PDB file of C-alpha atoms in Angstrom:
ATOM      1  CA  MET A 219     -19.258  -6.124 -34.356  1.00  0.00           C
ATOM      2  CA  PRO A 220     -17.377  -7.911 -31.547  1.00  0.00           C
ATOM      3  CA  CYS A 221     -17.334  -6.214 -28.178  1.00  0.00           C
ATOM      4  CA  THR A 222     -14.451  -6.236 -25.727  1.00  0.00           C
ATOM      5  CA  TYR A 223     -15.223  -6.552 -22.049  1.00  0.00           C
ATOM      6  CA  ALA A 224     -13.083  -5.961 -18.998  1.00  0.00           C
ATOM      7  CA  TYR A 225     -13.440  -7.063 -15.423  1.00  0.00           C
ATOM      8  CA  ARG A 226     -11.492  -6.115 -12.343  1.00  0.00           C
ATOM      9  CA  SER A 227     -10.107  -9.032 -10.396  1.00  0.00           C
ATOM     10  CA  LEU A 228     -10.138  -7.264  -7.030  1.00  0.00           C
ATOM     11  CA  GLU A 229     -13.786  -6.256  -7.472  1.00  0.00           C
ATOM     12  CA  LEU A 230     -14.641  -9.867  -8.312  1.00  0.00           C
ATOM     13  CA  ALA A 231     -12.987 -11.089  -5.095  1.00  0.00           C
ATOM     14  CA  ALA A 232     -14.519  -8.255  -3.041  1.00  0.00           C
ATOM     15  CA  HIS A 233     -17.998  -8.949  -4.377  1.00  0.00           C
ATOM     16  CA  GLU A 234     -17.700 -12.631  -3.414  1.00  0.00           C
ATOM     17  CA  LEU A 235     -16.544 -11.739   0.109  1.00  0.00           C
ATOM     18  CA  TRP A 236     -19.496  -9.351   0.442  1.00  0.00           C
ATOM     19  CA  ARG A 237     -21.930 -11.947  -0.952  1.00  0.00           C
ATOM     20  CA  ALA A 238     -20.575 -14.518   1.549  1.00  0.00           C
ATOM     21  CA  GLY A 239     -21.372 -12.150   4.436  1.00  0.00           C
ATOM     22  CA  THR A 240     -17.951 -10.734   5.308  1.00  0.00           C
ATOM     23  CA  PRO A 241     -18.557  -7.842   7.725  1.00  0.00           C
ATOM     24  CA  THR A 242     -17.862  -4.379   6.340  1.00  0.00           C
ATOM     25  CA  PRO A 243     -15.622  -2.492   6.137  1.00  0.00           C
ATOM     26  CA  PHE A 244     -13.082  -4.658   4.351  1.00  0.00           C
ATOM     27  CA  ALA A 245     -10.674  -4.254   1.454  1.00  0.00           C
ATOM     28  CA  VAL A 246      -9.164  -6.572  -1.138  1.00  0.00           C
ATOM     29  CA  ILE A 247      -5.599  -5.627  -2.027  1.00  0.00           C
ATOM     30  CA  ALA A 248      -2.894  -6.546  -4.532  1.00  0.00           C
ATOM     31  CA  ASP A 249       0.733  -5.460  -4.707  1.00  0.00           C
ATOM     32  CA  ALA A 250       1.168  -2.539  -7.126  1.00  0.00           C
ATOM     33  CA  ARG A 251       4.958  -2.368  -6.606  1.00  0.00           C
ATOM     34  CA  ARG A 252       7.055   0.541  -5.391  1.00  0.00           C
ATOM     35  CA  ASP A 253       5.556   0.361  -1.903  1.00  0.00           C
ATOM     36  CA  THR A 254       1.994   0.871  -3.168  1.00  0.00           C
ATOM     37  CA  TRP A 255      -1.061  -1.374  -3.196  1.00  0.00           C
ATOM     38  CA  HIS A 256      -4.138  -1.625  -5.406  1.00  0.00           C
ATOM     39  CA  CYS A 257      -7.187  -1.548  -3.164  1.00  0.00           C
ATOM     40  CA  VAL A 258     -10.929  -2.109  -3.563  1.00  0.00           C
ATOM     41  CA  GLU A 259     -12.757  -1.295  -0.357  1.00  0.00           C
ATOM     42  CA  ILE A 260     -16.301  -2.174   0.611  1.00  0.00           C
ATOM     43  CA  SER A 261     -17.282   0.070   3.482  1.00  0.00           C
ATOM     44  CA  SER A 262     -21.064  -0.230   3.214  1.00  0.00           C
ATOM     45  CA  PRO A 263     -23.678  -2.569   1.734  1.00  0.00           C
ATOM     46  CA  SER A 264     -23.991  -0.224  -1.274  1.00  0.00           C
ATOM     47  CA  GLY A 265     -20.977  -1.840  -2.918  1.00  0.00           C
ATOM     48  CA  ALA A 266     -17.334  -1.442  -3.789  1.00  0.00           C
ATOM     49  CA  GLN A 267     -15.529   1.856  -3.978  1.00  0.00           C
ATOM     50  CA  PRO A 268     -13.503   2.504  -7.148  1.00  0.00           C
ATOM     51  CA  LEU A 269     -10.093   0.877  -7.468  1.00  0.00           C
ATOM     52  CA  ARG A 270      -7.409   2.989  -5.805  1.00  0.00           C
ATOM     53  CA  ARG A 271      -3.636   2.816  -5.614  1.00  0.00           C
ATOM     54  CA  LEU A 272      -2.532   3.533  -2.058  1.00  0.00           C
ATOM     55  CA  PRO A 273       0.891   3.977  -0.461  1.00  0.00           C
ATOM     56  CA  ALA A 274       1.696   1.260   2.084  1.00  0.00           C
ATOM     57  CA  PRO A 275       1.542   3.679   5.071  1.00  0.00           C
ATOM     58  CA  VAL A 276      -2.015   4.726   4.114  1.00  0.00           C
ATOM     59  CA  LEU A 277      -3.069   1.091   3.755  1.00  0.00           C
ATOM     60  CA  ALA A 278      -1.527   0.315   7.155  1.00  0.00           C
ATOM     61  CA  GLU A 279      -3.748   2.962   8.788  1.00  0.00           C
ATOM     62  CA  MET A 280      -7.031   1.779   7.222  1.00  0.00           C
ATOM     63  CA  ALA A 281      -9.621   0.460   9.662  1.00  0.00           C
ATOM     64  CA  SER A 282     -10.825  -2.163   7.173  1.00  0.00           C
ATOM     65  CA  ASP A 283      -9.908  -5.843   7.368  1.00  0.00           C
ATOM     66  CA  LEU A 284      -7.540  -6.688   4.507  1.00  0.00           C
ATOM     67  CA  PHE A 285      -7.797  -9.657   2.150  1.00  0.00           C
ATOM     68  CA  LEU A 286      -5.212 -10.725  -0.427  1.00  0.00           C
ATOM     69  CA  PRO A 287      -6.228 -13.096  -3.244  1.00  0.00           C
ATOM     70  CA  ALA A 288      -4.272 -16.353  -3.018  1.00  0.00           C
ATOM     71  CA  ASP A 289      -1.576 -16.813  -5.635  1.00  0.00           C
ATOM     72  CA  PHE A 290      -1.475 -13.107  -6.561  1.00  0.00           C
ATOM     73  CA  ARG A 291       2.182 -12.202  -6.861  1.00  0.00           C
ATOM     74  CA  THR A 292       3.644  -9.874  -4.266  1.00  0.00           C
ATOM     75  CA  TRP A 293       6.985  -8.122  -4.237  1.00  0.00           C
ATOM     76  CA  ALA A 294       6.685  -6.913  -0.654  1.00  0.00           C
ATOM     77  CA  ALA A 295       4.803  -7.984   2.433  1.00  0.00           C
ATOM     78  CA  PRO A 296       1.539  -6.130   3.065  1.00  0.00           C
ATOM     79  CA  PRO A 297       1.972  -3.263   5.551  1.00  0.00           C
ATOM     80  CA  ARG A 298      -0.190  -5.225   7.999  1.00  0.00           C
ATOM     81  CA  THR A 299      -1.792  -8.663   8.138  1.00  0.00           C
ATOM     82  CA  ALA A 300      -3.956  -9.549   5.150  1.00  0.00           C
ATOM     83  CA  GLN A 301      -6.024 -12.719   5.146  1.00  0.00           C
ATOM     84  CA  PRO A 302      -5.551 -14.886   2.045  1.00  0.00           C
ATOM     85  CA  VAL A 303      -8.714 -15.635   0.053  1.00  0.00           C
ATOM     86  CA  PRO A 304      -9.124 -18.248  -2.692  1.00  0.00           C
ATOM     87  CA  TYR A 305      -9.126 -16.836  -6.213  1.00  0.00           C
ATOM     88  CA  SER A 306     -10.366 -19.064  -9.012  1.00  0.00           C
ATOM     89  CA  ILE A 307     -11.912 -17.049 -11.830  1.00  0.00           C
ATOM     90  CA  ALA A 308     -14.070 -19.975 -12.972  1.00  0.00           C
ATOM     91  CA  ASP A 309     -15.474 -20.591  -9.486  1.00  0.00           C
ATOM     92  CA  LEU A 310     -15.933 -16.914  -8.661  1.00  0.00           C
ATOM     93  CA  TRP A 311     -17.593 -16.181 -11.984  1.00  0.00           C
ATOM     94  CA  ARG A 312     -20.049 -19.028 -11.546  1.00  0.00           C
ATOM     95  CA  LEU A 313     -21.029 -17.610  -8.131  1.00  0.00           C
ATOM     96  CA  GLN A 314     -21.269 -14.026  -9.402  1.00  0.00           C
ATOM     97  CA  GLY A 315     -23.713 -14.513 -12.278  1.00  0.00           C
ATOM     98  CA  ASP A 316     -25.968 -11.708 -11.027  1.00  0.00           C
ATOM     99  CA  ALA A 317     -23.221  -9.144 -10.443  1.00  0.00           C
ATOM    100  CA  GLU A 318     -22.529  -6.367 -12.930  1.00  0.00           C
ATOM    101  CA  LEU A 319     -18.793  -6.928 -13.138  1.00  0.00           C
ATOM    102  CA  LEU A 320     -18.234  -6.813 -16.904  1.00  0.00           C
ATOM    103  CA  LEU A 321     -17.426  -3.422 -18.382  1.00  0.00           C
ATOM    104  CA  PRO A 322     -17.903  -2.982 -22.153  1.00  0.00           C
ATOM    105  CA  LEU A 323     -14.930  -1.297 -23.839  1.00  0.00           C
ATOM    106  CA  SER A 324     -14.661   0.215 -27.297  1.00  0.00           C
ATOM    107  CA  GLU A 325     -11.112  -1.139 -27.530  1.00  0.00           C
ATOM    108  CA  PRO A 326      -8.733  -3.007 -25.213  1.00  0.00           C
ATOM    109  CA  ASP A 327      -7.415  -0.929 -22.330  1.00  0.00           C
ATOM    110  CA  ALA A 328      -5.047  -1.640 -19.441  1.00  0.00           C
ATOM    111  CA  ARG A 329      -7.440   0.128 -17.016  1.00  0.00           C
ATOM    112  CA  PHE A 330      -4.919   1.761 -14.751  1.00  0.00           C
ATOM    113  CA  PRO A 331      -6.450   3.375 -11.659  1.00  0.00           C
ATOM    114  CA  GLU A 332      -4.691   6.639 -12.520  1.00  0.00           C
ATOM    115  CA  GLY A 333      -3.149   8.125 -15.640  1.00  0.00           C
ATOM    116  CA  PRO A 334       0.570   8.023 -16.354  1.00  0.00           C
ATOM    117  CA  ALA A 335       2.835  10.623 -14.748  1.00  0.00           C
ATOM    118  CA  TYR A 336       5.779  11.790 -16.799  1.00  0.00           C
ATOM    119  CA  VAL A 337       8.928  13.433 -15.488  1.00  0.00           C
ATOM    120  CA  SER A 338      11.392  15.570 -17.453  1.00  0.00           C
ATOM    121  CA  TRP A 339      14.994  14.545 -17.357  1.00  0.00           C
ATOM    122  CA  THR A 340      18.249  15.692 -18.875  1.00  0.00           C
ATOM    123  CA  PRO A 341      20.267  12.970 -20.587  1.00  0.00           C
ATOM    124  CA  ARG A 342      23.863  12.597 -19.409  1.00  0.00           C
ATOM    125  CA  ILE A 343      26.673  10.343 -20.473  1.00  0.00           C
ATOM    126  CA  HIS A 344      27.407   7.778 -17.794  1.00  0.00           C
ATOM    127  CA  ARG A 345      30.856   8.161 -16.285  1.00  0.00           C
ATOM    128  CA  ALA A 346      32.547   5.930 -13.768  1.00  0.00           C
ATOM    129  CA  PRO A 347      32.868   7.512 -10.314  1.00  0.00           C
ATOM    130  CA  ASN A 348      36.190   9.158  -9.478  1.00  0.00           C
ATOM    131  CA  ARG A 349      38.229   6.978  -7.199  1.00  0.00           C
ATOM    132  CA  ALA A 350      39.912   9.093  -4.564  1.00  0.00           C
ATOM    133  CA  SER A 351      43.228   7.740  -3.392  1.00  0.00           C
ATOM    134  CA  THR A 352      43.425   7.113   0.331  1.00  0.00           C
TER     135      THR A 352
END
């Protein structure tokens, strides 16, 4: 039976930075839209912390150096300076042969860092705003 595997791009980049001797703590980030950022932080030699989604103000206060994979799309500027790092899956994968970065999955999954949040709403018919005469 075929098996589906997943990997996390930020963990791949973070592991390479750690392997190359980047001083800890540091974090690899990617724009998550709506003034939030995906973040994988390495704060000790024991490895990466789980992927988190952080508001920009929280990311701005982190003591870690920030790295942003080159060519990852951003919709907003990082809340503070982030150093660009090369991101070529083929090159990174070749260098990371010993890392446990593949996660077996029973079926494909988007792997969001948190579950969906739903909000109740009351449907209303759209009406043009009243124009007050002046």
